PDB file of C-alpha atoms in Angstrom:
ATOM      1  CA  MET A   1      -6.338  -0.306 -15.678  1.00  0.00           C
ATOM      2  CA  ARG A   2      -7.026   0.177 -19.369  1.00  0.00           C
ATOM      3  CA  ALA A   3     -10.516   1.470 -18.616  1.00  0.00           C
ATOM      4  CA  TRP A   4      -9.373   4.076 -16.298  1.00  0.00           C
ATOM      5  CA  GLY A   5      -6.555   5.041 -18.647  1.00  0.00           C
ATOM      6  CA  LYS A   6      -9.222   5.868 -21.220  1.00  0.00           C
ATOM      7  CA  GLY A   7     -11.450   7.551 -18.659  1.00  0.00           C
ATOM      8  CA  ASP A   8     -14.115   4.940 -19.025  1.00  0.00           C
ATOM      9  CA  ARG A   9     -15.751   4.622 -15.570  1.00  0.00           C
ATOM     10  CA  THR A  10     -18.555   2.415 -16.769  1.00  0.00           C
ATOM     11  CA  ASP A  11     -16.049  -0.189 -18.068  1.00  0.00           C
ATOM     12  CA  ALA A  12     -13.864   0.069 -14.947  1.00  0.00           C
ATOM     13  CA  SER A  13     -17.019  -0.602 -12.755  1.00  0.00           C
ATOM     14  CA  THR A  14     -17.249  -3.970 -14.381  1.00  0.00           C
ATOM     15  CA  TYR A  15     -13.960  -4.866 -12.917  1.00  0.00           C
ATOM     16  CA  GLY A  16     -13.578  -2.924  -9.677  1.00  0.00           C
ATOM     17  CA  THR A  17     -15.800  -2.463  -6.542  1.00  0.00           C
ATOM     18  CA  GLY A  18     -17.625   0.688  -6.305  1.00  0.00           C
ATOM     19  CA  ALA A  19     -15.206   1.932  -3.595  1.00  0.00           C
ATOM     20  CA  ALA A  20     -12.134   1.104  -5.656  1.00  0.00           C
ATOM     21  CA  VAL A  21     -13.471   2.806  -8.770  1.00  0.00           C
ATOM     22  CA  SER A  22     -14.607   5.947  -6.805  1.00  0.00           C
ATOM     23  CA  ALA A  23     -11.228   6.163  -5.148  1.00  0.00           C
ATOM     24  CA  LEU A  24      -9.367   5.901  -8.355  1.00  0.00           C
ATOM     25  CA  PHE A  25     -11.550   8.273 -10.533  1.00  0.00           C
ATOM     26  CA  GLY A  26     -11.876  10.639  -7.610  1.00  0.00           C
ATOM     27  CA  GLN A  27      -8.069  11.146  -7.762  1.00  0.00           C
ATOM     28  CA  ALA A  28      -7.835  11.354 -11.554  1.00  0.00           C
ATOM     29  CA  GLY A  29     -10.490  11.136 -14.180  1.00  0.00           C
ATOM     30  CA  ASN A  30      -8.185   9.186 -16.498  1.00  0.00           C
ATOM     31  CA  GLY A  31      -4.848   7.693 -16.432  1.00  0.00           C
ATOM     32  CA  GLY A  32      -3.742   8.251 -19.935  1.00  0.00           C
ATOM     33  CA  GLY A  33      -1.188   6.030 -21.656  1.00  0.00           C
ATOM     34  CA  GLY A  34       2.292   4.782 -20.892  1.00  0.00           C
ATOM     35  CA  TRP A  35       1.629   2.771 -17.919  1.00  0.00           C
ATOM     36  CA  GLN A  36       3.741  -0.355 -17.299  1.00  0.00           C
ATOM     37  CA  ARG A  37       3.228  -3.215 -14.852  1.00  0.00           C
ATOM     38  CA  THR A  38       6.141  -2.931 -12.320  1.00  0.00           C
ATOM     39  CA  GLY A  39       5.318  -5.627  -9.840  1.00  0.00           C
ATOM     40  CA  THR A  40       2.984  -8.353  -8.689  1.00  0.00           C
ATOM     41  CA  THR A  41       2.799  -9.690  -5.170  1.00  0.00           C
ATOM     42  CA  GLU A  42       0.791 -12.729  -4.240  1.00  0.00           C
ATOM     43  CA  TYR A  43      -0.881 -12.946  -0.859  1.00  0.00           C
ATOM     44  CA  ALA A  44      -3.267 -15.526   0.526  1.00  0.00           C
ATOM     45  CA  GLY A  45      -6.584 -14.507  -1.039  1.00  0.00           C
ATOM     46  CA  SER A  46      -5.363 -11.621  -3.158  1.00  0.00           C
ATOM     47  CA  THR A  47      -2.776 -10.091  -5.532  1.00  0.00           C
ATOM     48  CA  GLN A  48      -1.235  -6.638  -5.407  1.00  0.00           C
ATOM     49  CA  VAL A  49      -0.431  -5.406  -8.856  1.00  0.00           C
ATOM     50  CA  THR A  50       1.585  -2.227  -9.335  1.00  0.00           C
ATOM     51  CA  TYR A  51       1.825  -0.102 -12.362  1.00  0.00           C
ATOM     52  CA  SER A  52       3.888   3.129 -13.208  1.00  0.00           C
ATOM     53  CA  ASP A  53       3.816   5.833 -15.782  1.00  0.00           C
ATOM     54  CA  GLY A  54       7.156   7.175 -14.621  1.00  0.00           C
ATOM     55  CA  SER A  55       5.828   9.900 -12.325  1.00  0.00           C
ATOM     56  CA  ARG A  56       2.914   8.110 -10.659  1.00  0.00           C
ATOM     57  CA  THR A  57       2.224   4.655  -9.215  1.00  0.00           C
ATOM     58  CA  LEU A  58      -1.143   2.846  -9.299  1.00  0.00           C
ATOM     59  CA  THR A  59      -1.544  -0.189  -6.998  1.00  0.00           C
ATOM     60  CA  LEU A  60      -4.518  -2.425  -7.368  1.00  0.00           C
ATOM     61  CA  VAL A  61      -5.550  -5.316  -5.229  1.00  0.00           C
ATOM     62  CA  VAL A  62      -7.310  -8.217  -6.887  1.00  0.00           C
ATOM     63  CA  ASP A  63      -9.512 -10.637  -4.909  1.00  0.00           C
ATOM     64  CA  HIS A  64      -8.732 -14.250  -5.944  1.00  0.00           C
ATOM     65  CA  THR A  65     -12.148 -15.597  -5.034  1.00  0.00           C
ATOM     66  CA  ALA A  66     -14.062 -13.226  -7.298  1.00  0.00           C
ATOM     67  CA  LEU A  67     -11.475 -13.578 -10.006  1.00  0.00           C
ATOM     68  CA  GLY A  68     -11.529 -17.321  -9.850  1.00  0.00           C
ATOM     69  CA  ALA A  69     -15.249 -17.352 -10.103  1.00  0.00           C
ATOM     70  CA  GLY A  70     -15.219 -15.046 -13.007  1.00  0.00           C
ATOM     71  CA  ASP A  71     -17.204 -12.447 -11.101  1.00  0.00           C
ATOM     72  CA  GLU A  72     -17.192  -8.826 -11.697  1.00  0.00           C
ATOM     73  CA  HIS A  73     -15.628  -6.397  -9.157  1.00  0.00           C
ATOM     74  CA  ALA A  74     -12.544  -8.491  -8.443  1.00  0.00           C
ATOM     75  CA  VAL A  75     -10.426  -5.392  -8.034  1.00  0.00           C
ATOM     76  CA  THR A  76     -11.148  -4.361  -4.450  1.00  0.00           C
ATOM     77  CA  SER A  77      -8.752  -1.448  -4.023  1.00  0.00           C
ATOM     78  CA  ALA A  78      -6.944   1.184  -6.193  1.00  0.00           C
ATOM     79  CA  VAL A  79      -4.381   3.632  -4.915  1.00  0.00           C
ATOM     80  CA  LEU A  80      -2.822   6.192  -7.092  1.00  0.00           C
ATOM     81  CA  SER A  81       0.311   8.059  -5.718  1.00  0.00           C
ATOM     82  CA  SER A  82       2.954  10.298  -7.008  1.00  0.00           C
ATOM     83  CA  SER A  83       6.360   8.927  -7.137  1.00  0.00           C
ATOM     84  CA  GLU A  84       8.436  10.332  -4.334  1.00  0.00           C
ATOM     85  CA  PRO A  85      11.967  11.323  -4.993  1.00  0.00           C
ATOM     86  CA  THR A  86      14.467   9.007  -3.193  1.00  0.00           C
ATOM     87  CA  PRO A  87      16.764  10.998  -0.963  1.00  0.00           C
ATOM     88  CA  ALA A  88      20.482  10.489  -1.266  1.00  0.00           C
ATOM     89  CA  PRO A  89      21.750   7.674   0.958  1.00  0.00           C
ATOM     90  CA  THR A  90      23.259   8.585   4.267  1.00  0.00           C
ATOM     91  CA  ASP A  91      26.118   6.987   6.232  1.00  0.00           C
ATOM     92  CA  ASP A  92      24.121   6.443   9.451  1.00  0.00           C
ATOM     93  CA  GLY A  93      21.093   4.671   8.186  1.00  0.00           C
ATOM     94  CA  ASP A  94      20.169   0.970   8.389  1.00  0.00           C
ATOM     95  CA  GLY A  95      19.439   0.566   4.696  1.00  0.00           C
ATOM     96  CA  LEU A  96      15.523   0.810   5.025  1.00  0.00           C
ATOM     97  CA  PRO A  97      13.399   2.669   2.590  1.00  0.00           C
ATOM     98  CA  GLN A  98      13.813   6.517   2.640  1.00  0.00           C
ATOM     99  CA  THR A  99      10.381   7.689   1.777  1.00  0.00           C
ATOM    100  CA  VAL A 100       7.427   7.647   4.033  1.00  0.00           C
ATOM    101  CA  SER A 101       5.188   5.551   1.870  1.00  0.00           C
ATOM    102  CA  ALA A 102       7.788   3.047   0.924  1.00  0.00           C
ATOM    103  CA  TYR A 103       8.788   2.777   4.568  1.00  0.00           C
ATOM    104  CA  ALA A 104       5.292   2.212   5.729  1.00  0.00           C
ATOM    105  CA  ASP A 105       4.465  -0.246   2.806  1.00  0.00           C
ATOM    106  CA  ALA A 106       7.544  -2.364   3.565  1.00  0.00           C
ATOM    107  CA  PHE A 107       6.417  -2.648   7.207  1.00  0.00           C
ATOM    108  CA  VAL A 108       2.791  -3.512   6.351  1.00  0.00           C
ATOM    109  CA  ARG A 109       3.941  -6.172   3.768  1.00  0.00           C
ATOM    110  CA  ALA A 110       6.344  -7.679   6.381  1.00  0.00           C
ATOM    111  CA  TRP A 111       3.728  -7.535   9.251  1.00  0.00           C
ATOM    112  CA  GLY A 112       0.997  -9.085   7.004  1.00  0.00           C
ATOM    113  CA  LYS A 113       3.344 -12.078   6.425  1.00  0.00           C
ATOM    114  CA  SER A 114       4.502 -12.572  10.051  1.00  0.00           C
ATOM    115  CA  ASP A 115       8.076 -11.607   9.060  1.00  0.00           C
ATOM    116  CA  SER A 116       9.962 -10.819  12.094  1.00  0.00           C
ATOM    117  CA  GLY A 117      11.927  -8.187  10.060  1.00  0.00           C
ATOM    118  CA  ALA A 118       8.631  -6.045  10.297  1.00  0.00           C
ATOM    119  CA  TRP A 119       9.700  -4.948  13.715  1.00  0.00           C
ATOM    120  CA  ASP A 120      12.863  -3.352  12.373  1.00  0.00           C
ATOM    121  CA  TYR A 121      10.574  -0.606  11.035  1.00  0.00           C
ATOM    122  CA  ALA A 122       8.541   0.089  14.145  1.00  0.00           C
ATOM    123  CA  ASN A 123       9.420   0.929  17.816  1.00  0.00           C
ATOM    124  CA  ASP A 124       8.456  -1.172  20.818  1.00  0.00           C
ATOM    125  CA  GLN A 125       5.226   0.871  21.329  1.00  0.00           C
ATOM    126  CA  VAL A 126       3.882   0.086  17.947  1.00  0.00           C
ATOM    127  CA  ARG A 127       4.689  -3.658  18.503  1.00  0.00           C
ATOM    128  CA  SER A 128       2.765  -3.665  21.652  1.00  0.00           C
ATOM    129  CA  ILE A 129      -0.220  -1.877  19.932  1.00  0.00           C
ATOM    130  CA  LEU A 130      -0.293  -4.245  16.910  1.00  0.00           C
ATOM    131  CA  GLY A 131       1.013  -7.536  18.622  1.00  0.00           C
ATOM    132  CA  SER A 132       3.843  -9.613  17.387  1.00  0.00           C
ATOM    133  CA  GLY A 133       1.722 -11.793  14.971  1.00  0.00           C
ATOM    134  CA  ALA A 134       0.655 -11.098  11.437  1.00  0.00           C
ATOM    135  CA  GLY A 135      -1.840  -8.402  10.720  1.00  0.00           C
ATOM    136  CA  PRO A 136      -5.484  -9.504  10.046  1.00  0.00           C
ATOM    137  CA  ASN A 137      -6.162 -10.613   6.417  1.00  0.00           C
ATOM    138  CA  PRO A 138      -2.555 -10.448   5.311  1.00  0.00           C
ATOM    139  CA  GLY A 139      -2.372  -9.088   1.696  1.00  0.00           C
ATOM    140  CA  ALA A 140      -5.707  -7.276   2.060  1.00  0.00           C
ATOM    141  CA  TRP A 141      -4.261  -3.940   3.239  1.00  0.00           C
ATOM    142  CA  SER A 142      -4.110  -1.169   0.673  1.00  0.00           C
ATOM    143  CA  ARG A 143      -2.614   2.308   1.108  1.00  0.00           C
ATOM    144  CA  SER A 144      -5.454   4.825   1.212  1.00  0.00           C
ATOM    145  CA  SER A 145      -3.488   8.113   1.994  1.00  0.00           C
ATOM    146  CA  THR A 146      -0.130   9.379   2.808  1.00  0.00           C
ATOM    147  CA  ASP A 147       0.993  12.762   4.296  1.00  0.00           C
ATOM    148  CA  GLY A 148       4.363  13.945   5.554  1.00  0.00           C
ATOM    149  CA  SER A 149       4.216  11.937   8.829  1.00  0.00           C
ATOM    150  CA  SER A 150       1.453   9.377   8.552  1.00  0.00           C
ATOM    151  CA  VAL A 151       0.162   6.639   6.215  1.00  0.00           C
ATOM    152  CA  SER A 152      -3.269   5.117   6.272  1.00  0.00           C
ATOM    153  CA  TYR A 153      -4.232   1.674   5.084  1.00  0.00           C
ATOM    154  CA  ARG A 154      -7.625   0.141   4.594  1.00  0.00           C
ATOM    155  CA  ASN A 155      -8.256  -3.527   4.889  1.00  0.00           C
ATOM    156  CA  ARG A 156     -10.577  -5.547   2.672  1.00  0.00           C
ATOM    157  CA  ASP A 157     -12.776  -6.263   5.841  1.00  0.00           C
ATOM    158  CA  GLY A 158     -13.224  -2.389   6.303  1.00  0.00           C
ATOM    159  CA  SER A 159     -10.801  -1.914   9.104  1.00  0.00           C
ATOM    160  CA  LEU A 160      -8.280   1.021   9.126  1.00  0.00           C
ATOM    161  CA  LEU A 161      -4.630   1.160  10.065  1.00  0.00           C
ATOM    162  CA  VAL A 162      -2.889   4.430  10.531  1.00  0.00           C
ATOM    163  CA  LEU A 163       0.886   4.600  11.127  1.00  0.00           C
ATOM    164  CA  GLN A 164       2.718   7.786  12.338  1.00  0.00           C
ATOM    165  CA  LEU A 165       6.340   7.927  11.305  1.00  0.00           C
ATOM    166  CA  ASP A 166       9.397  10.108  12.352  1.00  0.00           C
ATOM    167  CA  GLY A 167      10.406  11.815   9.104  1.00  0.00           C
ATOM    168  CA  ASP A 168      14.071  12.267  10.123  1.00  0.00           C
ATOM    169  CA  ARG A 169      14.460   8.554  10.750  1.00  0.00           C
ATOM    170  CA  VAL A 170      12.728   7.688   7.571  1.00  0.00           C
ATOM    171  CA  ALA A 171      14.927  10.045   5.656  1.00  0.00           C
ATOM    172  CA  ASP A 172      17.989   8.307   7.129  1.00  0.00           C
ATOM    173  CA  GLY A 173      16.732   4.800   6.368  1.00  0.00           C
ATOM    174  CA  SER A 174      16.985   4.027  10.068  1.00  0.00           C
ATOM    175  CA  ARG A 175      15.072   1.541  12.209  1.00  0.00           C
ATOM    176  CA  ASP A 176      12.078   2.318  14.457  1.00  0.00           C
ATOM    177  CA  ALA A 177      10.867   5.183  12.387  1.00  0.00           C
ATOM    178  CA  ILE A 178       7.245   3.997  12.857  1.00  0.00           C
ATOM    179  CA  THR A 179       6.474   5.578  16.212  1.00  0.00           C
ATOM    180  CA  GLY A 180       2.750   5.239  16.497  1.00  0.00           C
ATOM    181  CA  ALA A 181      -0.168   3.157  15.282  1.00  0.00           C
ATOM    182  CA  THR A 182      -3.971   3.006  15.542  1.00  0.00           C
ATOM    183  CA  ARG A 183      -6.275   0.296  14.235  1.00  0.00           C
ATOM    184  CA  SER A 184     -10.039   0.515  14.057  1.00  0.00           C
TER     185      SER A 184
END
């Protein structure tokens, strides 16, 4: 985090995999100052650490095995995103997140932990595509891109998950806004 903040790609390469460093520096040559850690989520085999500078969010995934062994390249994923404004609450929603990325992230976290609440976010078609169990390698999924109606995640094992969302249902914070999914 500090190496990227200073724009020091060489130092960042000591801690992150080539893919993580390339993804991060490809989005911004340096992060500047003012970043604060805003969250840490432990998963089996990895930790997701989130930072914010007030307008952007950086999410890093740290591999426990590499970190425990003192190996270089323990940061396996780095995703930089702009903070999305939170729409005003509506009366007809179900209280779920109201931005595309937050909605999809909540689903992926719950799905990765075999939390039955994951299916509040996705329709029956998505459940039949992904199965009712946990996603492979829980905690190893990192958001790789977001657009107005889809969010992509990359797993540490190289697999890709793309979720399609109904923007109106997301904006309302309603259930079943994830309407499609592909895994490869």
